[in-house]
Amino acid sequence: MSGRKRIQVDESEWYRLQREASRHKDVIRNLPALIREVRRQTEDDLERVFGVIEDRQRSVEQAFEGLSEQTRRLETETQERLRAQARRTAEELRATAGELRKETREQLAEQESRLRAEIEAERQQRRRDIRRIDSELGELVEDRERAAVLAREALSDARTLHNLIRGTLPHEQYAPGRLDGLEVTLDRAQVNIAQGRFDAALATAQGARQELGELRLDVEHRELERQTLRVYAREGLLLIERLVEDSARQTARDEKDEALEGFDLDVDYWTHGELTALLEETEALRRRVEDEERPPSADELRDVLRDRAPALRERLERIVERAGRRQFASQERVNLAESVVRALERMTAYELDATTYAGGDQRDAYFARLVHGNRNAIVVEVAPAAPDSGASVLRVLSYDHDTASSTELEERGVELTRALREHGIPAADPQEEPGRPDPAYTDFDALSRRRALPSTATDTQTATEG
């Protein structure tokens, strides 16, 4: 008989059900206060974003002073509609700031569909307005001198719009190269005027002016859309950051799922730094969303909203749940060891002498040492059976200087299993392990300094060896 025995103890059904029932309860314990804080930050973000839009719109309106009467009227009407749309968007964002939303693909698709419809409606309205202006000017083109005036006027308006877009809008982000192409068209109209081909110059300049107006409209809308997505994405990531910070310490619970007063659950400790890693990843993603030098695209922001932020939130819930399970499993290992110690004390003349954790780490194996007056010792080890397997392995290691008989050791294992079962612990029959117990396990000072192996567990069971 080797003196090394192992007994398997299964996870209770009660614990499995209780784990599911208590899932997520502490992750959002301070949610109202967190939402208020995020709402304040979102409102500041909105002031900044729409302050920039308002400043740009004022600059645009000043540039309109240099346009002809018809073009100024057209662009002013367009500008008023753009301003109204920006204000509606800002009001909607302010009204929903800080709400706990889970943006779904369907919700975002609906928002984008509505914006696309607004863009198309605005484009059609501009085209109707342009056709009306062209109709008013049609008869005047018959006069060569008037055609020359109109061609120069259309070219001047187009140049003004061209410079306005180049100076105030991120056109290269949304329509790379298009503005340079339209500049070539304007240069061609200029050549036609120089050659006295006023009809051709007018047609070319008017076409370019119309394209420039639509380009401005498209860029304005797409920038508004991107900034809206950016506010949503930043808000969602800020909320996750606050939840991570607030979740760092949870309420520790006992086997009845009741709060243990004076005991906290250190989530980062029990998950080997997973909470810190999650916070760093979330902060890095938020900095990417806020990047002004290399702004994120609308598609990138949609990806944050639809996939990456929800995935981070789900990871947080799993991390907190996993930390609670691991702490509970650690306590269950202690409880199991205590049950074994009490059983051995009743069965033998051994008494509890010392307890420790491997490496002083509560996440690792728990040890109890019993000694006899004749210097014999028994070491009880309760260790995780496998990374987050939900099981523990119990080993009872016998160190008999006067050499206990194999029959005595075998009877000790059988009796111990029976005692555990009588106390409601579902222990399997003992299994003998080959070899003699390692004497190093009796040196608890060294054992408490031994570095604990990292765990990657996810669930909890129990197994025992004796």
Coordinates of C-alpha atoms in Angstrom, one line a residue:
M1 CA 0.0 0.0 0.0
S2 CA 1.5 3.3 -1.1
G3 CA 0.0 5.6 1.5
R4 CA -1.4 7.8 -1.4
K5 CA -5.2 7.7 -1.9
R6 CA -7.6 9.7 -4.0
I7 CA -11.4 10.1 -3.8
Q8 CA -13.6 11.9 -6.3
V9 CA -16.3 14.2 -5.0
D10 CA -18.8 15.7 -7.5
E11 CA -20.2 19.2 -7.6
S12 CA -23.6 19.4 -6.0
E13 CA -26.7 20.1 -8.1
W14 CA -27.6 22.8 -5.6
Y15 CA -24.4 24.8 -6.3
R16 CA -25.0 24.6 -10.1
L17 CA -28.5 26.0 -9.8
Q18 CA -27.5 28.6 -7.2
R19 CA -24.6 29.7 -9.5
E20 CA -27.1 30.3 -12.3
A21 CA -29.6 32.1 -10.1
S22 CA -27.0 34.6 -8.7
R23 CA -25.3 35.2 -12.0
H24 CA -24.7 38.9 -12.8
K25 CA -26.4 40.2 -9.7
D26 CA -23.4 42.2 -8.5
V27 CA -21.9 43.3 -11.8
I28 CA -24.4 46.2 -12.0
R29 CA -24.9 47.0 -8.3
N30 CA -24.1 50.7 -8.7
L31 CA -25.6 51.1 -12.2
P32 CA -27.7 54.2 -11.6
A33 CA -24.8 56.2 -10.3
L34 CA -22.6 55.0 -13.1
I35 CA -25.1 55.9 -15.8
R36 CA -25.4 59.4 -14.3
E37 CA -21.7 59.9 -14.5
V38 CA -21.5 58.6 -18.1
R39 CA -24.5 60.8 -19.0
R40 CA -22.6 63.9 -17.8
Q41 CA -19.6 62.9 -19.9
T42 CA -21.8 62.2 -22.9
E43 CA -23.4 65.6 -22.6
D44 CA -19.9 67.2 -22.5
D45 CA -19.1 65.2 -25.6
L46 CA -22.2 66.4 -27.4
E47 CA -21.4 70.0 -26.6
R48 CA -18.0 69.6 -28.1
V49 CA -19.1 67.7 -31.2
F50 CA -22.0 69.8 -32.1
G51 CA -20.1 73.0 -31.1
V52 CA -17.7 72.1 -33.9
I53 CA -20.6 71.5 -36.3
E54 CA -22.2 74.9 -35.4
D55 CA -18.9 76.7 -35.9
R56 CA -18.5 75.1 -39.3
Q57 CA -22.0 76.1 -40.3
R58 CA -21.4 79.7 -39.3
S59 CA -18.2 79.7 -41.5
V60 CA -20.2 78.2 -44.4
E61 CA -22.9 80.9 -44.1
Q62 CA -20.3 83.6 -44.1
A63 CA -18.9 82.2 -47.4
F64 CA -22.4 82.4 -48.9
E65 CA -22.0 86.2 -49.1
G66 CA -19.8 85.8 -52.1
L67 CA -22.4 83.7 -54.1
S68 CA -24.8 84.9 -56.7
E69 CA -28.4 85.6 -55.6
Q70 CA -29.8 82.3 -56.9
T71 CA -27.0 80.1 -55.7
R72 CA -27.0 81.8 -52.3
R73 CA -30.7 81.2 -51.9
L74 CA -30.3 77.5 -52.9
E75 CA -27.3 76.9 -50.6
T76 CA -28.9 78.8 -47.7
E77 CA -32.1 76.7 -47.9
T78 CA -29.9 73.5 -48.0
Q79 CA -27.9 74.9 -45.0
E80 CA -31.0 75.5 -43.0
R81 CA -32.2 71.9 -43.6
L82 CA -28.7 70.6 -42.6
R83 CA -28.8 72.8 -39.4
A84 CA -32.2 71.5 -38.5
Q85 CA -31.1 67.9 -39.0
A86 CA -28.0 68.4 -36.9
R87 CA -30.2 69.9 -34.1
R88 CA -32.7 67.0 -34.2
T89 CA -29.8 64.6 -34.0
A90 CA -28.3 66.4 -31.1
E91 CA -31.6 66.6 -29.2
E92 CA -32.1 62.8 -29.8
L93 CA -28.6 62.0 -28.4
R94 CA -29.1 64.3 -25.4
A95 CA -32.5 62.7 -24.7
T96 CA -31.0 59.2 -24.7
A97 CA -27.6 60.0 -23.2
G98 CA -26.7 57.6 -20.4
E99 CA -29.4 55.1 -21.2
L100 CA -28.4 51.5 -20.9
R101 CA -28.8 50.4 -24.5
K102 CA -27.7 47.3 -26.2
E103 CA -27.4 48.6 -29.8
T104 CA -28.5 45.8 -32.1
R105 CA -27.8 45.4 -35.8
E106 CA -31.5 46.0 -36.4
Q107 CA -31.6 49.3 -34.4
L108 CA -28.5 50.7 -36.1
A109 CA -29.8 49.6 -39.6
E110 CA -33.0 51.4 -38.9
Q111 CA -31.2 54.6 -37.9
E112 CA -28.9 54.5 -40.9
S113 CA -31.9 53.7 -43.2
R114 CA -33.7 56.8 -41.9
L115 CA -30.6 59.0 -42.5
R116 CA -30.1 57.6 -46.0
A117 CA -33.7 58.5 -46.7
E118 CA -33.1 62.1 -45.5
I119 CA -30.0 62.4 -47.6
E120 CA -31.9 61.2 -50.7
A121 CA -34.8 63.5 -50.0
E122 CA -32.4 66.4 -49.6
R123 CA -30.6 65.5 -52.8
Q124 CA -33.9 65.4 -54.8
Q125 CA -35.0 68.8 -53.3
R126 CA -31.7 70.3 -54.4
R127 CA -32.1 69.0 -57.9
R128 CA -35.6 70.4 -58.1
D129 CA -34.3 73.8 -57.0
I130 CA -31.5 73.7 -59.5
R131 CA -33.9 72.8 -62.3
R132 CA -36.1 75.8 -61.3
I133 CA -33.1 78.1 -61.3
D134 CA -31.9 76.8 -64.7
S135 CA -35.4 77.3 -66.1
E136 CA -35.5 80.9 -64.9
L137 CA -32.1 81.6 -66.6
G138 CA -32.8 79.6 -69.7
E139 CA -34.2 82.5 -71.8
L140 CA -31.3 84.8 -70.9
V141 CA -28.7 82.5 -72.3
E142 CA -29.8 83.5 -75.9
D143 CA -28.1 86.8 -75.3
R144 CA -24.3 86.2 -75.8
E145 CA -23.4 89.0 -73.4
R146 CA -25.8 87.7 -70.8
A147 CA -24.4 84.2 -71.3
A148 CA -20.9 85.5 -70.6
V149 CA -22.1 87.1 -67.4
L150 CA -23.9 83.9 -66.3
A151 CA -21.0 81.7 -67.2
R152 CA -18.6 83.8 -65.1
E153 CA -21.1 83.9 -62.3
A154 CA -21.6 80.1 -62.3
L155 CA -17.9 79.6 -62.4
S156 CA -17.4 82.0 -59.5
D157 CA -20.1 80.3 -57.5
A158 CA -18.5 76.9 -58.2
R159 CA -15.1 78.1 -57.2
T160 CA -16.5 79.5 -53.9
L161 CA -18.2 76.1 -53.1
H162 CA -15.0 74.3 -54.1
N163 CA -12.9 76.4 -51.7
L164 CA -15.6 76.1 -49.0
I165 CA -15.5 72.3 -49.2
R166 CA -11.7 72.1 -49.3
G167 CA -11.4 74.4 -46.3
T168 CA -14.1 73.2 -44.0
L169 CA -15.1 69.6 -44.7
P170 CA -13.3 66.2 -44.4
H171 CA -14.0 65.5 -48.1
E172 CA -11.0 63.2 -48.6
Q173 CA -12.2 60.9 -45.9
Y174 CA -15.6 60.4 -47.7
A175 CA -14.9 61.2 -51.4
P176 CA -11.1 60.9 -52.0
G177 CA -10.0 62.6 -55.2
R178 CA -13.4 63.9 -56.1
L179 CA -12.7 67.5 -55.3
D180 CA -9.5 67.5 -57.4
G181 CA -11.5 66.1 -60.3
L182 CA -14.0 68.9 -60.0
E183 CA -11.2 71.4 -60.0
V184 CA -10.1 70.1 -63.4
T185 CA -13.7 70.6 -64.6
L186 CA -13.7 74.2 -63.4
D187 CA -10.4 74.9 -65.1
R188 CA -11.9 73.6 -68.3
A189 CA -14.9 76.1 -67.9
Q190 CA -12.3 78.8 -67.4
V191 CA -10.6 77.9 -70.7
N192 CA -14.0 78.0 -72.4
I193 CA -14.7 81.5 -71.1
A194 CA -11.3 82.7 -72.3
Q195 CA -12.0 81.3 -75.8
G196 CA -15.5 83.0 -75.9
R197 CA -17.3 79.7 -75.7
F198 CA -19.8 80.9 -73.1
D199 CA -22.5 78.4 -73.7
A200 CA -20.1 75.5 -73.1
A201 CA -18.5 77.3 -70.2
L202 CA -21.9 77.9 -68.6
A203 CA -23.0 74.3 -69.0
T204 CA -19.7 73.0 -67.6
A205 CA -19.7 75.5 -64.6
Q206 CA -23.3 74.8 -63.8
G207 CA -22.7 71.0 -63.8
A208 CA -19.7 71.4 -61.6
R209 CA -21.6 73.7 -59.3
Q210 CA -24.4 71.1 -58.9
E211 CA -21.9 68.3 -58.2
L212 CA -20.1 70.5 -55.6
G213 CA -23.4 71.2 -53.9
E214 CA -24.2 67.5 -53.8
L215 CA -20.7 66.7 -52.6
R216 CA -21.0 69.2 -49.7
L217 CA -24.4 67.7 -48.8
D218 CA -23.1 64.2 -48.9
V219 CA -20.0 64.9 -46.8
E220 CA -22.0 66.9 -44.3
H221 CA -24.5 64.0 -43.9
R222 CA -21.8 61.4 -43.6
E223 CA -19.8 63.4 -41.1
L224 CA -22.9 63.9 -39.0
E225 CA -23.6 60.1 -39.2
R226 CA -20.0 59.3 -38.2
Q227 CA -20.0 61.8 -35.3
T228 CA -23.4 60.3 -34.1
L229 CA -21.9 56.8 -34.1
R230 CA -18.8 58.1 -32.4
V231 CA -20.9 59.5 -29.5
Y232 CA -22.8 56.3 -29.1
A233 CA -19.6 54.2 -29.2
R234 CA -17.7 56.4 -26.8
E235 CA -20.6 56.4 -24.4
G236 CA -20.9 52.6 -24.5
L237 CA -17.2 52.1 -23.9
L238 CA -17.2 54.6 -21.0
L239 CA -20.0 52.7 -19.4
I240 CA -18.1 49.5 -19.7
E241 CA -15.0 51.1 -18.1
R242 CA -17.0 52.3 -15.2
L243 CA -18.6 48.9 -14.8
V244 CA -15.2 47.3 -14.8
E245 CA -13.9 49.7 -12.2
D246 CA -17.0 49.2 -10.0
S247 CA -16.9 45.4 -10.4
A248 CA -13.4 45.1 -9.1
R249 CA -14.6 44.2 -5.6
Q250 CA -17.8 42.2 -5.3
T251 CA -19.7 40.9 -2.3
A252 CA -18.4 37.6 -1.2
R253 CA -21.1 34.9 -0.7
D254 CA -21.3 31.7 1.3
E255 CA -22.7 28.3 0.3
K256 CA -26.2 29.6 0.9
D257 CA -25.6 32.5 -1.5
E258 CA -25.8 35.0 1.4
A259 CA -23.5 38.0 1.6
L260 CA -20.5 37.5 3.9
E261 CA -20.2 40.7 6.0
G262 CA -16.6 42.1 6.0
F263 CA -15.4 39.9 3.1
D264 CA -15.0 41.2 -0.4
L265 CA -14.4 39.3 -3.7
D266 CA -11.3 40.7 -5.4
V267 CA -12.2 39.9 -9.0
D268 CA -8.8 40.7 -10.5
Y269 CA -7.0 38.4 -8.0
W270 CA -9.3 35.5 -8.6
T271 CA -9.1 35.7 -12.3
H272 CA -5.3 36.3 -12.5
G273 CA -5.6 39.8 -13.8
E274 CA -8.4 39.3 -16.4
L275 CA -10.3 42.3 -15.1
T276 CA -7.2 44.6 -15.5
A277 CA -6.7 43.2 -19.0
L278 CA -10.3 43.9 -19.9
L279 CA -10.1 47.5 -18.6
E280 CA -6.9 48.1 -20.6
E281 CA -8.5 46.7 -23.8
T282 CA -11.6 48.8 -23.3
E283 CA -9.6 52.0 -22.7
A284 CA -7.5 51.3 -25.8
L285 CA -10.6 50.9 -27.9
R286 CA -12.1 54.1 -26.5
R287 CA -8.9 56.0 -27.3
R288 CA -9.2 54.7 -30.9
V289 CA -12.7 56.0 -31.0
E290 CA -11.6 59.4 -29.8
D291 CA -8.5 59.5 -32.1
E292 CA -8.5 62.9 -33.9
E293 CA -5.3 62.4 -36.0
R294 CA -6.6 59.2 -37.6
P295 CA -10.4 59.3 -37.0
P296 CA -12.2 56.0 -37.1
S297 CA -14.5 55.4 -40.0
A298 CA -18.3 54.9 -39.7
D299 CA -17.8 51.2 -40.5
E300 CA -15.2 50.9 -37.7
L301 CA -17.6 52.6 -35.3
R302 CA -20.4 50.3 -36.3
D303 CA -18.2 47.4 -35.5
V304 CA -17.5 48.8 -32.1
L305 CA -21.3 49.3 -31.4
R306 CA -22.5 46.0 -32.9
D307 CA -19.8 43.6 -31.9
R308 CA -16.8 44.8 -29.9
A309 CA -18.5 46.7 -27.1
P310 CA -21.2 44.0 -26.5
A311 CA -18.4 41.4 -26.4
L312 CA -16.5 43.4 -23.8
R313 CA -19.6 43.7 -21.7
E314 CA -20.3 39.9 -21.9
R315 CA -16.6 39.2 -21.0
L316 CA -17.0 41.4 -17.9
E317 CA -20.0 39.4 -16.8
R318 CA -18.2 36.1 -17.3
I319 CA -15.1 37.4 -15.5
V320 CA -17.1 38.5 -12.4
E321 CA -19.0 35.2 -12.5
R322 CA -15.8 33.2 -12.8
A323 CA -14.2 35.1 -9.9
G324 CA -17.1 34.2 -7.7
R325 CA -17.1 30.6 -8.7
R326 CA -13.3 30.4 -8.0
Q327 CA -13.6 32.0 -4.6
F328 CA -16.5 29.7 -3.7
A329 CA -14.6 26.7 -4.9
S330 CA -11.6 27.7 -2.8
Q331 CA -13.9 27.9 0.3
E332 CA -15.4 24.6 -0.7
R333 CA -11.9 23.1 -0.7
V334 CA -11.3 24.4 2.8
N335 CA -14.6 23.1 3.9
L336 CA -13.9 19.7 2.4
A337 CA -10.5 19.6 4.1
E338 CA -12.0 20.4 7.4
S339 CA -14.5 17.6 7.0
V340 CA -11.7 15.2 6.2
V341 CA -9.7 16.4 9.2
R342 CA -12.7 15.9 11.6
A343 CA -13.3 12.5 10.2
L344 CA -9.7 11.5 10.5
E345 CA -9.5 12.8 14.1
R346 CA -12.6 10.7 15.0
M347 CA -11.1 7.6 13.2
T348 CA -7.5 7.9 14.5
A349 CA -5.4 9.4 17.3
Y350 CA -4.1 12.1 14.9
E351 CA -4.8 15.8 15.6
L352 CA -4.7 18.9 13.4
D353 CA -1.3 20.6 13.5
A354 CA -1.2 23.1 10.7
T355 CA -2.9 24.4 7.5
T356 CA -1.6 26.3 4.5
Y357 CA -2.1 27.1 0.8
A358 CA 0.4 26.2 -1.9
G359 CA 2.4 29.3 -2.4
G360 CA 0.2 31.1 0.1
D361 CA -2.3 31.4 -2.8
Q362 CA -6.0 30.8 -2.0
R363 CA -6.5 29.9 -5.7
D364 CA -4.3 26.9 -5.4
A365 CA -4.3 23.7 -3.3
Y366 CA -5.2 23.8 0.4
F367 CA -3.3 21.6 2.8
A368 CA -3.9 20.4 6.4
R369 CA -1.4 18.4 8.4
L370 CA -2.4 16.0 11.2
V371 CA 0.2 14.5 13.6
H372 CA 0.4 11.6 16.0
G373 CA 2.3 11.3 19.2
N374 CA 4.6 8.7 17.6
R375 CA 5.7 11.4 14.9
N376 CA 3.5 9.8 12.2
A377 CA 1.7 12.4 10.0
I378 CA -1.2 12.6 7.6
V379 CA -1.3 15.4 5.0
V380 CA -4.7 16.3 3.5
E381 CA -4.4 18.0 0.1
V382 CA -7.5 19.5 -1.6
A383 CA -6.6 20.9 -5.1
P384 CA -8.5 22.0 -8.2
A385 CA -9.0 18.9 -10.3
A386 CA -8.5 20.7 -13.6
P387 CA -8.6 24.4 -14.7
D388 CA -12.1 25.5 -13.8
S389 CA -13.4 22.0 -14.1
G390 CA -15.6 22.6 -11.1
A391 CA -14.0 19.6 -9.3
S392 CA -11.4 19.3 -6.5
V393 CA -9.1 16.4 -5.9
L394 CA -8.6 15.2 -2.3
R395 CA -5.5 13.3 -1.5
V396 CA -4.7 11.8 1.9
L397 CA -1.0 11.2 2.2
S398 CA 0.1 9.0 5.0
Y399 CA 3.6 9.3 6.5
D400 CA 4.1 6.4 8.9
H401 CA 7.5 6.1 10.5
D402 CA 6.4 2.8 12.1
T403 CA 4.9 1.6 8.8
A404 CA 1.2 1.1 9.0
S405 CA 0.0 -2.0 7.3
S406 CA -1.6 -2.0 3.8
T407 CA -4.8 -3.3 5.3
E408 CA -4.9 -0.4 7.8
L409 CA -4.3 2.2 5.1
E410 CA -7.0 0.7 2.9
E411 CA -9.5 0.5 5.7
R412 CA -8.7 4.2 6.5
G413 CA -9.6 5.2 3.0
V414 CA -12.8 3.2 2.9
E415 CA -13.9 4.6 6.3
L416 CA -13.0 8.1 5.3
T417 CA -15.2 7.8 2.1
R418 CA -18.0 6.5 4.2
A419 CA -17.7 9.3 6.7
L420 CA -17.8 11.9 3.9
R421 CA -20.9 10.4 2.3
E422 CA -22.6 10.4 5.7
H423 CA -22.0 14.1 5.8
G424 CA -23.6 14.7 2.4
I425 CA -20.4 14.8 0.4
P426 CA -20.8 12.7 -2.7
A427 CA -17.4 11.0 -2.6
A428 CA -16.4 8.2 -5.0
D429 CA -14.6 5.0 -3.9
P430 CA -10.9 5.7 -3.0
Q431 CA -8.2 5.0 -5.6
E432 CA -4.7 4.1 -4.7
E433 CA -1.9 6.0 -6.4
P434 CA 1.5 4.4 -7.1
G435 CA 4.6 5.4 -5.2
R436 CA 5.3 6.8 -1.8
P437 CA 4.1 10.2 -0.6
D438 CA 6.6 13.0 -1.2
P439 CA 8.2 14.0 2.1
A440 CA 8.3 17.6 0.9
Y441 CA 4.5 17.9 1.5
T442 CA 5.1 17.7 5.3
D443 CA 7.2 20.9 5.2
F444 CA 4.4 23.5 5.4
D445 CA 6.8 26.4 5.6
A446 CA 8.3 25.5 2.3
L447 CA 4.9 24.6 0.9
S448 CA 3.5 28.0 1.7
R449 CA 6.4 29.6 -0.3
R450 CA 6.1 27.4 -3.3
R451 CA 4.9 29.3 -6.3
A452 CA 1.3 28.5 -7.2
L453 CA 0.6 27.5 -10.8
P454 CA -1.8 29.8 -12.7
S455 CA -5.3 28.6 -13.3
T456 CA -7.5 29.1 -16.3
A457 CA -10.6 27.6 -14.8
T458 CA -14.3 28.2 -15.7
D459 CA -16.5 26.0 -13.6
T460 CA -16.4 24.1 -10.2
Q461 CA -16.7 20.5 -9.1
T462 CA -14.9 18.4 -6.4
A463 CA -12.8 15.3 -6.4
T464 CA -10.8 13.8 -3.6
E465 CA -7.8 11.5 -3.1
G466 CA -7.0 9.7 0.0

